[in-house]
Amino acid sequence: MGEEVLRVLEMDEESGFKIDDTIGFTDEACRRVRILLQEVHLLLTAVQASWRRLQSALDMYHEVQGLESEMSDIGKWLVSAGQTLLKESRIGMNISEAESLLREHEAIELKCRETYARWARLRYRIDEAVERGEGELRALAHHETKTTDLRSLKEYTDTLVRSFASRLERRRTLILASARFHRIVRHLDQRCTVLLNEKRWIANSHNLDFLKKTIRELTARKEAVDYLGGEGTKAVSVCFYLKETASGTFEYGYECGRAALLVEKSASSSAG
């Protein structure tokens, strides 16, 4: 509208027609209109810039609200559905039950991995939104409270996720320990069953000859050991007897033959 008025005034000035006889009226009017137009342009530019900042702040605000809503959904799932999944306290009374619980737990972990992946993506978006929100939310009132709330909610949700993951891992460890324990028990039971089988200890035609041969060998070795032990005892007794009957020049030898030679030598020297 102002530009149209300025154009009409300039046309009147150029046409030579005057609205009245006031000298310089048209020039002054044009100058004032130009000044007003410049002020209007500056004001319009400021309004447009403010509008863009406000629009950006509103977009950021809606983004923050969306992030808060997503975090709230994750937190509710962890507190409600997630806790329901972990309320099971059984670890299995036998190997089949323990393995069944382990399969169920792996299915729960698969669901939780989706939540973990969603939270990981959300954390990245939250960090980015907090950095941008410091500047973009300044156009709104209480923007500092908004970003602070976003950080606090992120830390709270992060704590929930870590606590849930820790509990989930502990339950997996318990079920695995139960399954391994029952496998060991089953293995020991099988071994004990074999050992306690009466037929295992009954001789048969396949191993009877081998057992007889082994028993004969063991008996012969035992008799040899007993004989050597008896001979060793006799040798020690002879050595001590010779020591007592010798004239004092007896030298202890490791062989009884050597001991006898030493005694004879001592006796001959005494006779000489």
PDB file of C-alpha atoms in Angstrom:
ATOM      1  CA  MET A   1       0.000   0.000   0.000  1.00  0.00           C
ATOM      2  CA  GLY A   2       2.793   2.435   0.876  1.00  0.00           C
ATOM      3  CA  GLU A   3       4.644   1.612  -2.332  1.00  0.00           C
ATOM      4  CA  GLU A   4       1.464   2.343  -4.297  1.00  0.00           C
ATOM      5  CA  VAL A   5       1.094   5.758  -2.629  1.00  0.00           C
ATOM      6  CA  LEU A   6       4.729   6.548  -3.401  1.00  0.00           C
ATOM      7  CA  ARG A   7       4.249   5.550  -7.028  1.00  0.00           C
ATOM      8  CA  VAL A   8       1.190   7.849  -7.358  1.00  0.00           C
ATOM      9  CA  LEU A   9       3.057  10.763  -5.811  1.00  0.00           C
ATOM     10  CA  GLU A  10       5.992  10.283  -8.122  1.00  0.00           C
ATOM     11  CA  MET A  11       3.650  10.169 -11.110  1.00  0.00           C
ATOM     12  CA  ASP A  12       1.998  13.410 -10.005  1.00  0.00           C
ATOM     13  CA  GLU A  13       5.404  15.041  -9.630  1.00  0.00           C
ATOM     14  CA  GLU A  14       6.451  13.996 -13.079  1.00  0.00           C
ATOM     15  CA  SER A  15       3.142  14.981 -14.704  1.00  0.00           C
ATOM     16  CA  GLY A  16       3.453  18.622 -13.633  1.00  0.00           C
ATOM     17  CA  PHE A  17       0.031  18.705 -12.040  1.00  0.00           C
ATOM     18  CA  LYS A  18      -0.169  19.956  -8.443  1.00  0.00           C
ATOM     19  CA  ILE A  19      -2.825  19.160  -5.954  1.00  0.00           C
ATOM     20  CA  ASP A  20      -2.395  22.643  -4.462  1.00  0.00           C
ATOM     21  CA  ASP A  21       0.013  25.529  -4.725  1.00  0.00           C
ATOM     22  CA  THR A  22       2.208  24.453  -1.791  1.00  0.00           C
ATOM     23  CA  ILE A  23       5.786  24.374  -3.029  1.00  0.00           C
ATOM     24  CA  GLY A  24       7.660  21.117  -2.352  1.00  0.00           C
ATOM     25  CA  PHE A  25       4.667  19.315  -0.968  1.00  0.00           C
ATOM     26  CA  THR A  26       5.060  16.354  -3.273  1.00  0.00           C
ATOM     27  CA  ASP A  27       8.798  16.039  -2.625  1.00  0.00           C
ATOM     28  CA  GLU A  28       8.290  16.107   1.122  1.00  0.00           C
ATOM     29  CA  ALA A  29       5.453  13.611   0.894  1.00  0.00           C
ATOM     30  CA  CYS A  30       7.607  11.267  -1.192  1.00  0.00           C
ATOM     31  CA  ARG A  31      10.475  11.551   1.260  1.00  0.00           C
ATOM     32  CA  ARG A  32       8.268  10.788   4.220  1.00  0.00           C
ATOM     33  CA  VAL A  33       6.628   7.897   2.426  1.00  0.00           C
ATOM     34  CA  ARG A  34      10.059   6.461   1.575  1.00  0.00           C
ATOM     35  CA  ILE A  35      11.116   6.739   5.230  1.00  0.00           C
ATOM     36  CA  LEU A  36       7.925   5.062   6.353  1.00  0.00           C
ATOM     37  CA  LEU A  37       8.413   2.314   3.772  1.00  0.00           C
ATOM     38  CA  GLN A  38      11.950   1.676   5.004  1.00  0.00           C
ATOM     39  CA  GLU A  39      10.716   1.493   8.579  1.00  0.00           C
ATOM     40  CA  VAL A  40       7.953  -0.851   7.512  1.00  0.00           C
ATOM     41  CA  HIS A  41      10.465  -3.046   5.633  1.00  0.00           C
ATOM     42  CA  LEU A  42      12.743  -3.174   8.664  1.00  0.00           C
ATOM     43  CA  LEU A  43       9.821  -3.998  10.911  1.00  0.00           C
ATOM     44  CA  LEU A  44       8.619  -6.648   8.483  1.00  0.00           C
ATOM     45  CA  THR A  45      12.086  -8.179   8.361  1.00  0.00           C
ATOM     46  CA  ALA A  46      12.231  -8.249  12.155  1.00  0.00           C
ATOM     47  CA  VAL A  47       8.758  -9.773  12.352  1.00  0.00           C
ATOM     48  CA  GLN A  48       9.659 -12.423   9.783  1.00  0.00           C
ATOM     49  CA  ALA A  49      12.871 -13.264  11.639  1.00  0.00           C
ATOM     50  CA  SER A  50      10.962 -13.479  14.908  1.00  0.00           C
ATOM     51  CA  TRP A  51       8.366 -15.654  13.242  1.00  0.00           C
ATOM     52  CA  ARG A  52      11.029 -17.984  11.879  1.00  0.00           C
ATOM     53  CA  ARG A  53      12.638 -18.232  15.311  1.00  0.00           C
ATOM     54  CA  LEU A  54       9.268 -18.877  16.890  1.00  0.00           C
ATOM     55  CA  GLN A  55       8.423 -21.467  14.254  1.00  0.00           C
ATOM     56  CA  SER A  56      11.784 -23.166  14.790  1.00  0.00           C
ATOM     57  CA  ALA A  57      11.265 -23.051  18.548  1.00  0.00           C
ATOM     58  CA  LEU A  58       7.789 -24.547  18.179  1.00  0.00           C
ATOM     59  CA  ASP A  59       9.143 -27.289  15.934  1.00  0.00           C
ATOM     60  CA  MET A  60      11.859 -27.949  18.484  1.00  0.00           C
ATOM     61  CA  TYR A  61       9.286 -27.955  21.248  1.00  0.00           C
ATOM     62  CA  HIS A  62       7.167 -30.536  19.425  1.00  0.00           C
ATOM     63  CA  GLU A  63      10.297 -32.606  18.788  1.00  0.00           C
ATOM     64  CA  VAL A  64      11.155 -32.493  22.487  1.00  0.00           C
ATOM     65  CA  GLN A  65       7.614 -33.517  23.348  1.00  0.00           C
ATOM     66  CA  GLY A  66       7.910 -36.428  20.924  1.00  0.00           C
ATOM     67  CA  LEU A  67      11.186 -37.504  22.502  1.00  0.00           C
ATOM     68  CA  GLU A  68       9.668 -37.279  25.962  1.00  0.00           C
ATOM     69  CA  SER A  69       6.725 -39.378  24.793  1.00  0.00           C
ATOM     70  CA  GLU A  70       9.028 -42.044  23.354  1.00  0.00           C
ATOM     71  CA  MET A  71      11.102 -42.102  26.535  1.00  0.00           C
ATOM     72  CA  SER A  72       7.917 -42.403  28.543  1.00  0.00           C
ATOM     73  CA  ASP A  73       6.847 -45.393  26.420  1.00  0.00           C
ATOM     74  CA  ILE A  74      10.192 -47.113  26.994  1.00  0.00           C
ATOM     75  CA  GLY A  75      10.057 -46.387  30.716  1.00  0.00           C
ATOM     76  CA  LYS A  76       6.502 -47.727  30.988  1.00  0.00           C
ATOM     77  CA  TRP A  77       7.491 -50.886  29.129  1.00  0.00           C
ATOM     78  CA  LEU A  78      10.453 -51.471  31.414  1.00  0.00           C
ATOM     79  CA  VAL A  79       8.403 -50.873  34.548  1.00  0.00           C
ATOM     80  CA  SER A  80       5.298 -52.836  33.502  1.00  0.00           C
ATOM     81  CA  ALA A  81       5.798 -55.367  30.721  1.00  0.00           C
ATOM     82  CA  GLY A  82       9.511 -55.771  31.350  1.00  0.00           C
ATOM     83  CA  GLN A  83       9.002 -56.402  35.056  1.00  0.00           C
ATOM     84  CA  THR A  84       6.262 -58.894  34.202  1.00  0.00           C
ATOM     85  CA  LEU A  85       8.713 -60.816  32.040  1.00  0.00           C
ATOM     86  CA  LEU A  86      11.217 -60.901  34.899  1.00  0.00           C
ATOM     87  CA  LYS A  87       8.794 -61.848  37.650  1.00  0.00           C
ATOM     88  CA  GLU A  88       9.404 -65.547  36.942  1.00  0.00           C
ATOM     89  CA  SER A  89      11.554 -66.957  39.734  1.00  0.00           C
ATOM     90  CA  ARG A  90      11.820 -70.599  38.651  1.00  0.00           C
ATOM     91  CA  ILE A  91      15.183 -71.843  37.419  1.00  0.00           C
ATOM     92  CA  GLY A  92      14.191 -75.435  36.644  1.00  0.00           C
ATOM     93  CA  MET A  93      13.954 -78.593  38.734  1.00  0.00           C
ATOM     94  CA  ASN A  94      15.387 -80.793  35.971  1.00  0.00           C
ATOM     95  CA  ILE A  95      17.322 -80.455  32.746  1.00  0.00           C
ATOM     96  CA  SER A  96      14.291 -80.294  30.448  1.00  0.00           C
ATOM     97  CA  GLU A  97      12.603 -77.596  32.537  1.00  0.00           C
ATOM     98  CA  ALA A  98      15.824 -75.582  32.772  1.00  0.00           C
ATOM     99  CA  GLU A  99      16.368 -75.749  29.002  1.00  0.00           C
ATOM    100  CA  SER A 100      12.740 -74.739  28.411  1.00  0.00           C
ATOM    101  CA  LEU A 101      13.175 -71.722  30.707  1.00  0.00           C
ATOM    102  CA  LEU A 102      16.396 -70.860  28.892  1.00  0.00           C
ATOM    103  CA  ARG A 103      14.588 -70.835  25.534  1.00  0.00           C
ATOM    104  CA  GLU A 104      11.861 -68.619  26.994  1.00  0.00           C
ATOM    105  CA  HIS A 105      14.502 -66.299  28.404  1.00  0.00           C
ATOM    106  CA  GLU A 106      16.217 -66.040  25.014  1.00  0.00           C
ATOM    107  CA  ALA A 107      12.864 -65.033  23.480  1.00  0.00           C
ATOM    108  CA  ILE A 108      12.540 -62.336  26.165  1.00  0.00           C
ATOM    109  CA  GLU A 109      16.060 -61.141  25.391  1.00  0.00           C
ATOM    110  CA  LEU A 110      15.121 -60.854  21.713  1.00  0.00           C
ATOM    111  CA  LYS A 111      12.239 -58.554  22.629  1.00  0.00           C
ATOM    112  CA  CYS A 112      14.504 -56.562  24.905  1.00  0.00           C
ATOM    113  CA  ARG A 113      17.115 -56.115  22.171  1.00  0.00           C
ATOM    114  CA  GLU A 114      14.508 -54.246  20.134  1.00  0.00           C
ATOM    115  CA  THR A 115      13.910 -51.952  23.096  1.00  0.00           C
ATOM    116  CA  TYR A 116      17.664 -51.489  23.603  1.00  0.00           C
ATOM    117  CA  ALA A 117      18.121 -50.595  19.934  1.00  0.00           C
ATOM    118  CA  ARG A 118      15.222 -48.139  20.093  1.00  0.00           C
ATOM    119  CA  TRP A 119      16.702 -46.538  23.204  1.00  0.00           C
ATOM    120  CA  ALA A 120      20.153 -46.274  21.616  1.00  0.00           C
ATOM    121  CA  ARG A 121      18.708 -44.394  18.633  1.00  0.00           C
ATOM    122  CA  LEU A 122      16.602 -42.253  20.949  1.00  0.00           C
ATOM    123  CA  ARG A 123      19.594 -41.303  23.117  1.00  0.00           C
ATOM    124  CA  TYR A 124      21.428 -40.001  20.070  1.00  0.00           C
ATOM    125  CA  ARG A 125      18.408 -37.921  19.065  1.00  0.00           C
ATOM    126  CA  ILE A 126      18.040 -36.607  22.614  1.00  0.00           C
ATOM    127  CA  ASP A 127      21.667 -35.490  22.802  1.00  0.00           C
ATOM    128  CA  GLU A 128      21.307 -33.727  19.480  1.00  0.00           C
ATOM    129  CA  ALA A 129      18.003 -32.129  20.521  1.00  0.00           C
ATOM    130  CA  VAL A 130      19.480 -30.866  23.800  1.00  0.00           C
ATOM    131  CA  GLU A 131      22.370 -29.220  21.963  1.00  0.00           C
ATOM    132  CA  ARG A 132      20.065 -27.561  19.436  1.00  0.00           C
ATOM    133  CA  GLY A 133      17.387 -26.804  21.989  1.00  0.00           C
ATOM    134  CA  GLU A 134      19.690 -24.548  23.985  1.00  0.00           C
ATOM    135  CA  GLY A 135      19.531 -22.052  21.128  1.00  0.00           C
ATOM    136  CA  GLU A 136      16.259 -22.792  19.366  1.00  0.00           C
ATOM    137  CA  LEU A 137      14.058 -22.859  22.458  1.00  0.00           C
ATOM    138  CA  ARG A 138      15.124 -19.396  23.602  1.00  0.00           C
ATOM    139  CA  ALA A 139      12.118 -17.951  21.810  1.00  0.00           C
ATOM    140  CA  LEU A 140       9.868 -19.764  24.278  1.00  0.00           C
ATOM    141  CA  ALA A 141       9.341 -19.039  27.932  1.00  0.00           C
ATOM    142  CA  HIS A 142      10.869 -21.462  30.440  1.00  0.00           C
ATOM    143  CA  HIS A 143      13.088 -22.983  27.739  1.00  0.00           C
ATOM    144  CA  GLU A 144      15.792 -23.776  30.298  1.00  0.00           C
ATOM    145  CA  THR A 145      13.312 -25.805  32.330  1.00  0.00           C
ATOM    146  CA  LYS A 146      12.349 -27.715  29.207  1.00  0.00           C
ATOM    147  CA  THR A 147      15.894 -28.754  28.335  1.00  0.00           C
ATOM    148  CA  THR A 148      16.631 -29.578  31.972  1.00  0.00           C
ATOM    149  CA  ASP A 149      13.560 -31.799  32.127  1.00  0.00           C
ATOM    150  CA  LEU A 150      14.687 -33.533  28.955  1.00  0.00           C
ATOM    151  CA  ARG A 151      18.116 -34.258  30.435  1.00  0.00           C
ATOM    152  CA  SER A 152      16.608 -35.510  33.694  1.00  0.00           C
ATOM    153  CA  LEU A 153      14.181 -37.792  31.880  1.00  0.00           C
ATOM    154  CA  LYS A 154      17.015 -39.144  29.759  1.00  0.00           C
ATOM    155  CA  GLU A 155      19.123 -39.946  32.839  1.00  0.00           C
ATOM    156  CA  TYR A 156      16.149 -41.602  34.534  1.00  0.00           C
ATOM    157  CA  THR A 157      15.341 -43.741  31.493  1.00  0.00           C
ATOM    158  CA  ASP A 158      19.016 -44.609  31.096  1.00  0.00           C
ATOM    159  CA  THR A 159      19.075 -45.839  34.695  1.00  0.00           C
ATOM    160  CA  LEU A 160      15.954 -47.933  34.098  1.00  0.00           C
ATOM    161  CA  VAL A 161      17.441 -49.550  30.997  1.00  0.00           C
ATOM    162  CA  ARG A 162      20.723 -50.399  32.732  1.00  0.00           C
ATOM    163  CA  SER A 163      18.977 -51.790  35.798  1.00  0.00           C
ATOM    164  CA  PHE A 164      16.674 -53.917  33.670  1.00  0.00           C
ATOM    165  CA  ALA A 165      19.570 -55.194  31.546  1.00  0.00           C
ATOM    166  CA  SER A 166      21.497 -56.108  34.698  1.00  0.00           C
ATOM    167  CA  ARG A 167      18.552 -58.047  36.126  1.00  0.00           C
ATOM    168  CA  LEU A 168      18.005 -59.782  32.808  1.00  0.00           C
ATOM    169  CA  GLU A 169      21.653 -60.852  32.680  1.00  0.00           C
ATOM    170  CA  ARG A 170      21.543 -62.133  36.272  1.00  0.00           C
ATOM    171  CA  ARG A 171      18.484 -64.260  35.495  1.00  0.00           C
ATOM    172  CA  ARG A 172      20.178 -65.660  32.402  1.00  0.00           C
ATOM    173  CA  THR A 173      23.211 -66.583  34.524  1.00  0.00           C
ATOM    174  CA  LEU A 174      20.996 -68.384  37.056  1.00  0.00           C
ATOM    175  CA  ILE A 175      19.164 -70.374  34.382  1.00  0.00           C
ATOM    176  CA  LEU A 176      22.443 -71.318  32.677  1.00  0.00           C
ATOM    177  CA  ALA A 177      23.885 -72.439  36.023  1.00  0.00           C
ATOM    178  CA  SER A 178      20.762 -74.508  36.684  1.00  0.00           C
ATOM    179  CA  ALA A 179      20.952 -76.151  33.251  1.00  0.00           C
ATOM    180  CA  ARG A 180      24.645 -76.974  33.690  1.00  0.00           C
ATOM    181  CA  PHE A 181      24.028 -78.334  37.185  1.00  0.00           C
ATOM    182  CA  HIS A 182      21.283 -80.668  35.965  1.00  0.00           C
ATOM    183  CA  ARG A 183      23.462 -81.816  33.042  1.00  0.00           C
ATOM    184  CA  ILE A 184      26.217 -82.737  35.509  1.00  0.00           C
ATOM    185  CA  VAL A 185      23.695 -84.520  37.750  1.00  0.00           C
ATOM    186  CA  ARG A 186      22.341 -86.459  34.782  1.00  0.00           C
ATOM    187  CA  HIS A 187      25.838 -87.437  33.698  1.00  0.00           C
ATOM    188  CA  LEU A 188      26.760 -88.581  37.213  1.00  0.00           C
ATOM    189  CA  ASP A 189      23.496 -90.490  37.490  1.00  0.00           C
ATOM    190  CA  GLN A 190      24.228 -92.294  34.240  1.00  0.00           C
ATOM    191  CA  ARG A 191      27.727 -93.173  35.402  1.00  0.00           C
ATOM    192  CA  CYS A 192      26.478 -94.372  38.779  1.00  0.00           C
ATOM    193  CA  THR A 193      23.812 -96.471  37.089  1.00  0.00           C
ATOM    194  CA  VAL A 194      26.489 -98.175  35.033  1.00  0.00           C
ATOM    195  CA  LEU A 195      28.706 -98.741  38.055  1.00  0.00           C
ATOM    196  CA  LEU A 196      25.850-100.055  40.178  1.00  0.00           C
ATOM    197  CA  ASN A 197      24.746-102.499  37.509  1.00  0.00           C
ATOM    198  CA  GLU A 198      25.232-105.995  38.978  1.00  0.00           C
ATOM    199  CA  LYS A 199      25.967-107.542  35.602  1.00  0.00           C
ATOM    200  CA  ARG A 200      28.984-105.289  35.242  1.00  0.00           C
ATOM    201  CA  TRP A 201      30.753-107.194  38.033  1.00  0.00           C
ATOM    202  CA  ILE A 202      29.829-110.719  36.891  1.00  0.00           C
ATOM    203  CA  ALA A 203      32.596-112.501  34.989  1.00  0.00           C
ATOM    204  CA  ASN A 204      31.764-113.753  31.511  1.00  0.00           C
ATOM    205  CA  SER A 205      33.473-115.747  28.811  1.00  0.00           C
ATOM    206  CA  HIS A 206      34.829-112.608  27.147  1.00  0.00           C
ATOM    207  CA  ASN A 207      36.914-111.316  30.038  1.00  0.00           C
ATOM    208  CA  LEU A 208      37.347-114.367  32.279  1.00  0.00           C
ATOM    209  CA  ASP A 209      40.699-115.416  30.777  1.00  0.00           C
ATOM    210  CA  PHE A 210      42.001-111.871  30.955  1.00  0.00           C
ATOM    211  CA  LEU A 211      40.958-111.590  34.601  1.00  0.00           C
ATOM    212  CA  LYS A 212      42.632-114.912  35.472  1.00  0.00           C
ATOM    213  CA  LYS A 213      45.864-113.855  33.801  1.00  0.00           C
ATOM    214  CA  THR A 214      45.816-110.488  35.554  1.00  0.00           C
ATOM    215  CA  ILE A 215      45.194-112.116  38.947  1.00  0.00           C
ATOM    216  CA  ARG A 216      48.080-114.565  38.410  1.00  0.00           C
ATOM    217  CA  GLU A 217      50.427-111.710  37.504  1.00  0.00           C
ATOM    218  CA  LEU A 218      49.389-109.690  40.535  1.00  0.00           C
ATOM    219  CA  THR A 219      49.796-112.741  42.801  1.00  0.00           C
ATOM    220  CA  ALA A 220      53.274-113.464  41.435  1.00  0.00           C
ATOM    221  CA  ARG A 221      54.345-109.870  41.896  1.00  0.00           C
ATOM    222  CA  LYS A 222      53.024-109.880  45.455  1.00  0.00           C
ATOM    223  CA  GLU A 223      54.959-113.075  46.282  1.00  0.00           C
ATOM    224  CA  ALA A 224      58.136-111.595  44.776  1.00  0.00           C
ATOM    225  CA  VAL A 225      57.747-108.446  46.844  1.00  0.00           C
ATOM    226  CA  ASP A 226      57.156-110.507  49.996  1.00  0.00           C
ATOM    227  CA  TYR A 227      60.246-112.647  49.273  1.00  0.00           C
ATOM    228  CA  LEU A 228      62.478-109.637  48.668  1.00  0.00           C
ATOM    229  CA  GLY A 229      61.182-108.033  51.822  1.00  0.00           C
ATOM    230  CA  GLY A 230      62.007-111.156  53.832  1.00  0.00           C
ATOM    231  CA  GLU A 231      65.501-111.439  52.352  1.00  0.00           C
ATOM    232  CA  GLY A 232      66.151-107.789  53.078  1.00  0.00           C
ATOM    233  CA  THR A 233      65.156-108.292  56.704  1.00  0.00           C
ATOM    234  CA  LYS A 234      67.496-111.272  57.003  1.00  0.00           C
ATOM    235  CA  ALA A 235      70.398-109.326  55.502  1.00  0.00           C
ATOM    236  CA  VAL A 236      69.922-106.473  57.925  1.00  0.00           C
ATOM    237  CA  SER A 237      69.841-108.924  60.851  1.00  0.00           C
ATOM    238  CA  VAL A 238      73.066-110.583  59.693  1.00  0.00           C
ATOM    239  CA  CYS A 239      74.818-107.245  59.330  1.00  0.00           C
ATOM    240  CA  PHE A 240      73.889-106.172  62.836  1.00  0.00           C
ATOM    241  CA  TYR A 241      74.970-109.583  64.207  1.00  0.00           C
ATOM    242  CA  LEU A 242      78.340-109.348  62.500  1.00  0.00           C
ATOM    243  CA  LYS A 243      78.833-105.886  63.883  1.00  0.00           C
ATOM    244  CA  GLU A 244      78.273-107.124  67.415  1.00  0.00           C
ATOM    245  CA  THR A 245      80.646-110.123  67.059  1.00  0.00           C
ATOM    246  CA  ALA A 246      83.476-108.350  65.237  1.00  0.00           C
ATOM    247  CA  SER A 247      86.576-107.010  67.010  1.00  0.00           C
ATOM    248  CA  GLY A 248      85.729-103.401  66.400  1.00  0.00           C
ATOM    249  CA  THR A 249      87.273-103.027  62.954  1.00  0.00           C
ATOM    250  CA  PHE A 250      84.008-103.878  61.264  1.00  0.00           C
ATOM    251  CA  GLU A 251      83.111-101.618  58.364  1.00  0.00           C
ATOM    252  CA  TYR A 252      79.473-101.541  57.348  1.00  0.00           C
ATOM    253  CA  GLY A 253      78.994-102.581  53.724  1.00  0.00           C
ATOM    254  CA  TYR A 254      76.007-102.478  51.491  1.00  0.00           C
ATOM    255  CA  GLU A 255      76.505-106.113  50.486  1.00  0.00           C
ATOM    256  CA  CYS A 256      76.591-108.992  52.902  1.00  0.00           C
ATOM    257  CA  GLY A 257      79.461-110.626  50.943  1.00  0.00           C
ATOM    258  CA  ARG A 258      81.606-107.507  51.402  1.00  0.00           C
ATOM    259  CA  ALA A 259      80.769-107.527  55.114  1.00  0.00           C
ATOM    260  CA  ALA A 260      81.914-111.140  55.397  1.00  0.00           C
ATOM    261  CA  LEU A 261      85.203-110.377  53.672  1.00  0.00           C
ATOM    262  CA  LEU A 262      85.909-107.505  56.018  1.00  0.00           C
ATOM    263  CA  VAL A 263      85.216-109.712  59.039  1.00  0.00           C
ATOM    264  CA  GLU A 264      87.538-112.434  57.770  1.00  0.00           C
ATOM    265  CA  LYS A 265      90.306-109.904  57.150  1.00  0.00           C
ATOM    266  CA  SER A 266      89.934-108.559  60.661  1.00  0.00           C
ATOM    267  CA  ALA A 267      90.030-112.044  62.166  1.00  0.00           C
ATOM    268  CA  SER A 268      93.219-113.022  60.298  1.00  0.00           C
ATOM    269  CA  SER A 269      95.013-109.871  61.374  1.00  0.00           C
ATOM    270  CA  SER A 270      94.077-110.528  64.996  1.00  0.00           C
ATOM    271  CA  ALA A 271      95.440-114.064  64.812  1.00  0.00           C
ATOM    272  CA  GLY A 272      98.750-112.827  63.383  1.00  0.00           C
TER     273      GLY A 272
END
